[in-house]
JSON list of C-alpha atoms (C1' of nucleotides) in Angstrom, two decimals:
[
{"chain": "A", "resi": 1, "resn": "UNK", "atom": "CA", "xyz": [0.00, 0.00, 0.00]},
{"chain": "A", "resi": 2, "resn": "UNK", "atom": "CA", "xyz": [1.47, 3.36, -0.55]},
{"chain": "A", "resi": 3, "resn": "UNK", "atom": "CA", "xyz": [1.77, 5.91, 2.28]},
{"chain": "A", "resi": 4, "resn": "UNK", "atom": "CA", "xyz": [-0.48, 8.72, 2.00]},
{"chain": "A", "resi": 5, "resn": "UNK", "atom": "CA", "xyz": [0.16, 12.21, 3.43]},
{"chain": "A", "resi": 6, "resn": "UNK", "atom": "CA", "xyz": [-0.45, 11.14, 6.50]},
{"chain": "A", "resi": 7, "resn": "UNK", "atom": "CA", "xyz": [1.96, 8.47, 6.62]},
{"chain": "A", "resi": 8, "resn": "UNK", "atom": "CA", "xyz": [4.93, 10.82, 4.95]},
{"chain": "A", "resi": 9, "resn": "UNK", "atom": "CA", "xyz": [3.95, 13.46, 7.37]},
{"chain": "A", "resi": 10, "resn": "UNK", "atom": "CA", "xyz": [4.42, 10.87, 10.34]},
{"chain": "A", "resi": 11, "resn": "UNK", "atom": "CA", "xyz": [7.46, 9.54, 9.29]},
{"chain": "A", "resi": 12, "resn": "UNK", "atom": "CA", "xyz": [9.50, 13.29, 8.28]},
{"chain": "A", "resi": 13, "resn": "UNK", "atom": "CA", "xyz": [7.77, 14.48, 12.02]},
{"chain": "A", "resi": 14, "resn": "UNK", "atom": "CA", "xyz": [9.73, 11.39, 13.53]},
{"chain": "A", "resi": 15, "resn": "UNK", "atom": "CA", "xyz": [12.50, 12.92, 11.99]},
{"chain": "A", "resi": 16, "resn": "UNK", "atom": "CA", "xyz": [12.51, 15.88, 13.81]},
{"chain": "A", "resi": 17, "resn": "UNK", "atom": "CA", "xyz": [15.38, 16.61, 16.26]},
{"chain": "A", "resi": 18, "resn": "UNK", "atom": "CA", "xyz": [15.06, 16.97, 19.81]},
{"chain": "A", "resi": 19, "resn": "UNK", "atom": "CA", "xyz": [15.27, 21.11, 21.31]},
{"chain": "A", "resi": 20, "resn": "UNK", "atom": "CA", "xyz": [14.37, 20.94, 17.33]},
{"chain": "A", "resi": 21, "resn": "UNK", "atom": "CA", "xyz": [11.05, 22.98, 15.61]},
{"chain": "A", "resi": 22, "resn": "UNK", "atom": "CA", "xyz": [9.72, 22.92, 13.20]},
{"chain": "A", "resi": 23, "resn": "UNK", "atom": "CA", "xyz": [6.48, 24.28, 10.60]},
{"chain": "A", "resi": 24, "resn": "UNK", "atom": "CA", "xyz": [3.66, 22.92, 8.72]},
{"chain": "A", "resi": 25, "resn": "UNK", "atom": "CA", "xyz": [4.45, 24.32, 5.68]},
{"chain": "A", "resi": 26, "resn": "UNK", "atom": "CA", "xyz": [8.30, 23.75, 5.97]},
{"chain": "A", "resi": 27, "resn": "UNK", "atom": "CA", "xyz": [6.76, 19.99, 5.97]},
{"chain": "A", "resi": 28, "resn": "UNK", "atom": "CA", "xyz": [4.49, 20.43, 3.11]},
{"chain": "A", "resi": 29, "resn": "UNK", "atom": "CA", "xyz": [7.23, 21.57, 0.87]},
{"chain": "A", "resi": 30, "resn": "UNK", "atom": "CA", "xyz": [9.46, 18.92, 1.77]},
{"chain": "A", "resi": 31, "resn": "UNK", "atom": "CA", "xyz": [6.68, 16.44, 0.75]},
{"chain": "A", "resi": 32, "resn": "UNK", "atom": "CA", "xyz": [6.11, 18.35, -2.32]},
{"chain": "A", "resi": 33, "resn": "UNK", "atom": "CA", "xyz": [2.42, 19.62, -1.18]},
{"chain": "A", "resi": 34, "resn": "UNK", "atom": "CA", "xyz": [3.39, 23.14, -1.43]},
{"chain": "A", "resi": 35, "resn": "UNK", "atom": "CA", "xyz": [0.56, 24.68, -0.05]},
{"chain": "A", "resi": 36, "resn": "UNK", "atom": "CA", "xyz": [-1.35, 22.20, 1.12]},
{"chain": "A", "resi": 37, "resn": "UNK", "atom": "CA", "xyz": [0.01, 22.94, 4.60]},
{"chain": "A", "resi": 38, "resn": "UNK", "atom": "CA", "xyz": [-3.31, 22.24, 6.49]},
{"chain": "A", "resi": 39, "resn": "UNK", "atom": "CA", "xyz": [-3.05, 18.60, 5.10]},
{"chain": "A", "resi": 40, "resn": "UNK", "atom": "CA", "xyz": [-0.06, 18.57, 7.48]},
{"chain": "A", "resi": 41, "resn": "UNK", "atom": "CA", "xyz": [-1.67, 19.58, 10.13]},
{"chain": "A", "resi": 42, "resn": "UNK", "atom": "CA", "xyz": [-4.87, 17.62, 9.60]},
{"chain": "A", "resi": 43, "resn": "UNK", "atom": "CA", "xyz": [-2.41, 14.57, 9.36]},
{"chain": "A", "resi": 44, "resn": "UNK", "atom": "CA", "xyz": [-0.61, 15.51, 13.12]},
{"chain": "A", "resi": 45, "resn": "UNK", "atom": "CA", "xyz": [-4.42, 15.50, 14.35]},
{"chain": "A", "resi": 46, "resn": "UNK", "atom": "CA", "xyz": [-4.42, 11.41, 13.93]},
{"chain": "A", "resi": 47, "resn": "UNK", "atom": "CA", "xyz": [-0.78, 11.59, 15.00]},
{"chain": "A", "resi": 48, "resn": "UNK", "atom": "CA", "xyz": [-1.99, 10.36, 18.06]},
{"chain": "A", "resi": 49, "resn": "UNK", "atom": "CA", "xyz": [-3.06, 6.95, 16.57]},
{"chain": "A", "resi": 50, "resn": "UNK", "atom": "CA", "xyz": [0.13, 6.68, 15.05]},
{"chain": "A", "resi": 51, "resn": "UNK", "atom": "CA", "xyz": [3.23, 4.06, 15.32]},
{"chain": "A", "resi": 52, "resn": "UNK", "atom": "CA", "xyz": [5.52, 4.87, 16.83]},
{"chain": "A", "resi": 53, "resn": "UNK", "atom": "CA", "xyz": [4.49, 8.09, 18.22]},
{"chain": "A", "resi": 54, "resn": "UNK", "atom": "CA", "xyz": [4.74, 11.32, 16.35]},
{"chain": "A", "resi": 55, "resn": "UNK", "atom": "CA", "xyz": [6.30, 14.31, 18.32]},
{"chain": "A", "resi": 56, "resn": "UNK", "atom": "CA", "xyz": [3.74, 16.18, 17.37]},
{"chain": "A", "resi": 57, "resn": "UNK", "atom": "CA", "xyz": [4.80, 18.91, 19.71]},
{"chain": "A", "resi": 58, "resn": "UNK", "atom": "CA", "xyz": [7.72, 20.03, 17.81]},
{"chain": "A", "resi": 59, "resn": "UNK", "atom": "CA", "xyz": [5.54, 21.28, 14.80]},
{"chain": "A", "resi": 60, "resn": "UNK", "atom": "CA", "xyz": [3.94, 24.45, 14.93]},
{"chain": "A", "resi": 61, "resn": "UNK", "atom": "CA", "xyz": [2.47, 26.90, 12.73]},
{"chain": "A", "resi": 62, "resn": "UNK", "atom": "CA", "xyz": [5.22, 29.49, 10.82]},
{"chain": "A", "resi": 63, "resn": "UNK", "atom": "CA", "xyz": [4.27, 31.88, 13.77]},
{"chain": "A", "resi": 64, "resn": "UNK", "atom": "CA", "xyz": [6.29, 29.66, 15.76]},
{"chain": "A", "resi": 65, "resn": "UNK", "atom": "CA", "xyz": [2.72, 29.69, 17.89]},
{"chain": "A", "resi": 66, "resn": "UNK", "atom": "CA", "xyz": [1.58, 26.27, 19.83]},
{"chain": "A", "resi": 67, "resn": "UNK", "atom": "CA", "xyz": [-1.67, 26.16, 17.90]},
{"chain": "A", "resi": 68, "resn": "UNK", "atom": "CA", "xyz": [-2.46, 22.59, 18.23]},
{"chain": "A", "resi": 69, "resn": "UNK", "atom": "CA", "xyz": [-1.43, 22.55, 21.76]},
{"chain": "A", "resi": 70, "resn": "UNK", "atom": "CA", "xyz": [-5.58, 21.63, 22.93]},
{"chain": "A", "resi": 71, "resn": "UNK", "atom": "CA", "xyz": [-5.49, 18.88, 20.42]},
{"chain": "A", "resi": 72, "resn": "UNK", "atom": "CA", "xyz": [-2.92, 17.27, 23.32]},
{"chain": "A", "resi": 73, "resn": "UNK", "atom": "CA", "xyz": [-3.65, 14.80, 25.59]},
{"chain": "A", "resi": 74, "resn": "UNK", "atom": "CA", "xyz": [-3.70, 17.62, 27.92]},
{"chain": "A", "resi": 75, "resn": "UNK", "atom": "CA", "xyz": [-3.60, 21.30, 26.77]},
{"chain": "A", "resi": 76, "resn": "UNK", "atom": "CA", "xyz": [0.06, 22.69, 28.14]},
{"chain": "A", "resi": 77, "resn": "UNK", "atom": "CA", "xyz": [1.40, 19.14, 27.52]},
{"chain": "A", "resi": 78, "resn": "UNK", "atom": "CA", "xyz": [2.75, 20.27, 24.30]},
{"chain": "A", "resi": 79, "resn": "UNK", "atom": "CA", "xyz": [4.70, 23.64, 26.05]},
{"chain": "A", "resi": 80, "resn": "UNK", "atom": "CA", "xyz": [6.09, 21.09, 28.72]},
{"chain": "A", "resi": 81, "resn": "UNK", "atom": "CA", "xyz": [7.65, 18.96, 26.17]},
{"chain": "A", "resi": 82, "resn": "UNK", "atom": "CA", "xyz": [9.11, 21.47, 24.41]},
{"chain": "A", "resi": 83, "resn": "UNK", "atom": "CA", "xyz": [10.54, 23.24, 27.49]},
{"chain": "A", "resi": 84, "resn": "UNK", "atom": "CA", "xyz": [11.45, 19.68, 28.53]},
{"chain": "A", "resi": 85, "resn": "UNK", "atom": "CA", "xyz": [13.61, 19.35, 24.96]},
{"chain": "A", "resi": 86, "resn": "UNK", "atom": "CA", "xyz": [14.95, 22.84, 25.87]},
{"chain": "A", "resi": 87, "resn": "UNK", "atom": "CA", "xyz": [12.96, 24.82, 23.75]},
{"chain": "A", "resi": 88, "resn": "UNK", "atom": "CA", "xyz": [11.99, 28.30, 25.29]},
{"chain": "A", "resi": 89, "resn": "UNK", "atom": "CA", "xyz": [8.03, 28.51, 25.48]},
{"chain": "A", "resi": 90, "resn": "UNK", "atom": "CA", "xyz": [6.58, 32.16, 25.95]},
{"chain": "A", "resi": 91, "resn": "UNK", "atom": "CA", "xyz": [2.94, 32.87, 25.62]},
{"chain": "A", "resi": 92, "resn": "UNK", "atom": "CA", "xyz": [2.10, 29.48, 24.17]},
{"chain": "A", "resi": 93, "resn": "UNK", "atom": "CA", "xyz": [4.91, 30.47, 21.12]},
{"chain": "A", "resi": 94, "resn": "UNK", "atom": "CA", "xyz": [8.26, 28.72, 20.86]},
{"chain": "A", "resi": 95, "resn": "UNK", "atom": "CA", "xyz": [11.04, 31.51, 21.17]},
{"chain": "A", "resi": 96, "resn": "UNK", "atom": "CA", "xyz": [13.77, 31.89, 19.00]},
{"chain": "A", "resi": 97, "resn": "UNK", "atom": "CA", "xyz": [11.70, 29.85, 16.47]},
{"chain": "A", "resi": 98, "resn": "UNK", "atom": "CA", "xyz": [13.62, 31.15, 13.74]},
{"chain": "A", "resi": 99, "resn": "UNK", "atom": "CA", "xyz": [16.63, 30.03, 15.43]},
{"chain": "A", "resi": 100, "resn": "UNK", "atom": "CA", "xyz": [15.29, 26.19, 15.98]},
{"chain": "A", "resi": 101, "resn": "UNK", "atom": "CA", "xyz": [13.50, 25.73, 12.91]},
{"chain": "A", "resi": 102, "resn": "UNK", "atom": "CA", "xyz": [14.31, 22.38, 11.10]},
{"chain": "A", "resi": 103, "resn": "UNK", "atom": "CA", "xyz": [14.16, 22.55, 7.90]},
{"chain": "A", "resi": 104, "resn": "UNK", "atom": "CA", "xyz": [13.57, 19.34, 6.28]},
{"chain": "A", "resi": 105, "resn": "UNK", "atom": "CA", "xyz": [14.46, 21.21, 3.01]},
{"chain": "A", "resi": 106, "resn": "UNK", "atom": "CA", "xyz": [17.49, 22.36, 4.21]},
{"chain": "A", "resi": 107, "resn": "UNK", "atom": "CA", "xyz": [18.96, 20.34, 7.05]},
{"chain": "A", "resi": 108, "resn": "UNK", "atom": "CA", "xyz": [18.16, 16.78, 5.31]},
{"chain": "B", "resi": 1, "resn": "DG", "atom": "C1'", "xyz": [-19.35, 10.78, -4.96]},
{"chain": "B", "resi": 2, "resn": "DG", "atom": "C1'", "xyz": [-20.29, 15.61, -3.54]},
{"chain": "B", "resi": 3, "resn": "DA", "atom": "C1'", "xyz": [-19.86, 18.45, 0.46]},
{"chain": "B", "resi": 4, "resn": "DT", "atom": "C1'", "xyz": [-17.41, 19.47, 4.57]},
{"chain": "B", "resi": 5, "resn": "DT", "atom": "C1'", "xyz": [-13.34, 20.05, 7.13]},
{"chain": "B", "resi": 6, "resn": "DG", "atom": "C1'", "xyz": [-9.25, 21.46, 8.96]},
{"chain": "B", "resi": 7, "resn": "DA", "atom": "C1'", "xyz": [-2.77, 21.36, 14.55]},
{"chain": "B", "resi": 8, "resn": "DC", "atom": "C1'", "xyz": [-1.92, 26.48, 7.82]},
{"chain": "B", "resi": 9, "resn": "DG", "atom": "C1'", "xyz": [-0.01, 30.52, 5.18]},
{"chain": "B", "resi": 10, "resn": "DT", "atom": "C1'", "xyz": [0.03, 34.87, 3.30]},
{"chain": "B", "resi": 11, "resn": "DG", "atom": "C1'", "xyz": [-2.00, 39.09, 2.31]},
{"chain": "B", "resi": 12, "resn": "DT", "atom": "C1'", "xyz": [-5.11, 42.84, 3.24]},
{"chain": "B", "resi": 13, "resn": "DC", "atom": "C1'", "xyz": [-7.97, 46.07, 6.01]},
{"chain": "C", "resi": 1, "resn": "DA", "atom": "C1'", "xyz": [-0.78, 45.53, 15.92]},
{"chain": "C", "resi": 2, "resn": "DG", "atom": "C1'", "xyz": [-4.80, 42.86, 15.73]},
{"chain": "C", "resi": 3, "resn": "DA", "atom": "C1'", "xyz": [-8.64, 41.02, 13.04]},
{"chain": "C", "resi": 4, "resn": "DC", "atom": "C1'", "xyz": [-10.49, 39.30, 8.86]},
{"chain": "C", "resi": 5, "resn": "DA", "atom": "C1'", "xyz": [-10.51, 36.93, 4.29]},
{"chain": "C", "resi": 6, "resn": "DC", "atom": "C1'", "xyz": [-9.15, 33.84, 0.77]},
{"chain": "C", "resi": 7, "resn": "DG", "atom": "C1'", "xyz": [-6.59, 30.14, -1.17]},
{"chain": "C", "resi": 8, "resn": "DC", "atom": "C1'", "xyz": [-4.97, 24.88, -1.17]},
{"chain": "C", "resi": 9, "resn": "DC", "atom": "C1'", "xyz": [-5.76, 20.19, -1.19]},
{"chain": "C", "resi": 10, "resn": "DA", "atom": "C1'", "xyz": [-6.27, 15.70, 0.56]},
{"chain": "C", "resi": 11, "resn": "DA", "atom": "C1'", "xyz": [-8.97, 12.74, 3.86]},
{"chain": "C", "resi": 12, "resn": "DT", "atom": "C1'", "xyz": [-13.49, 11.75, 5.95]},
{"chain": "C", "resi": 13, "resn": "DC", "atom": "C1'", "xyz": [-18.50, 11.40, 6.19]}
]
DNA sequence: GGATTGACGTGTC
DNA sequence: AGACACGCCAATC
């Protein structure tokens, strides 16, 4: 069977270095979806049913913002991970974000 | 099989 | 600076 998005999305999330972040849309394009950046997204939402785990908590949105954060277990869970991994959290955005971005595109 | 739906992104007001 | 609008595109119902 061949992987759909969701299963590429999984897999290049995976991929995703600890104290690492990284964006929807930085995904997308390394799939090749361009602008289908919500796909990404919609794909982390069944992260949670996923094999090994996804660390869903290292993408955010190009804002660097926490936006699926209530789509956690528990809402915050996704701040404490990151802050566990040594990512700065401040008002539910990841700082530096420019700084931690991983860029599929450019770091693989 | 058409309509709905998004953990988005960028631009505009 | 914050709020609003539109575009994209695949999966689900």
């Amino acid at each position: 069977m061949e992987q759909s998005f969701y299963d590429q999305v999984f897999e290049l999330a995976r991929l995703i270095p600890e104290g690492r972040v990284t964006s929807y849309g930085a995904i997308a394009r390394s799939l090749g979806a361009g602008g289908s950046a919500r796909m990404v997204g919609y794909a982390m939402a069944h992260a949670g049913a996923a094999d090994p785990p996804v660390p869903a908590h290292r993408v955010v949105n190009s804002s660097g913002l926490l936006t699926g954060r209530f789509h956690f277990k528990t809402p915050g869970l996704m701040q404490e991970l990151l802050e566990k991994e040594g990512v700065e959290v401040k008002n539910d955005k990841v700082r530096d974000f420019k700084t931690l971005l991983w860029d599929p595109l450019k770091e693989l």
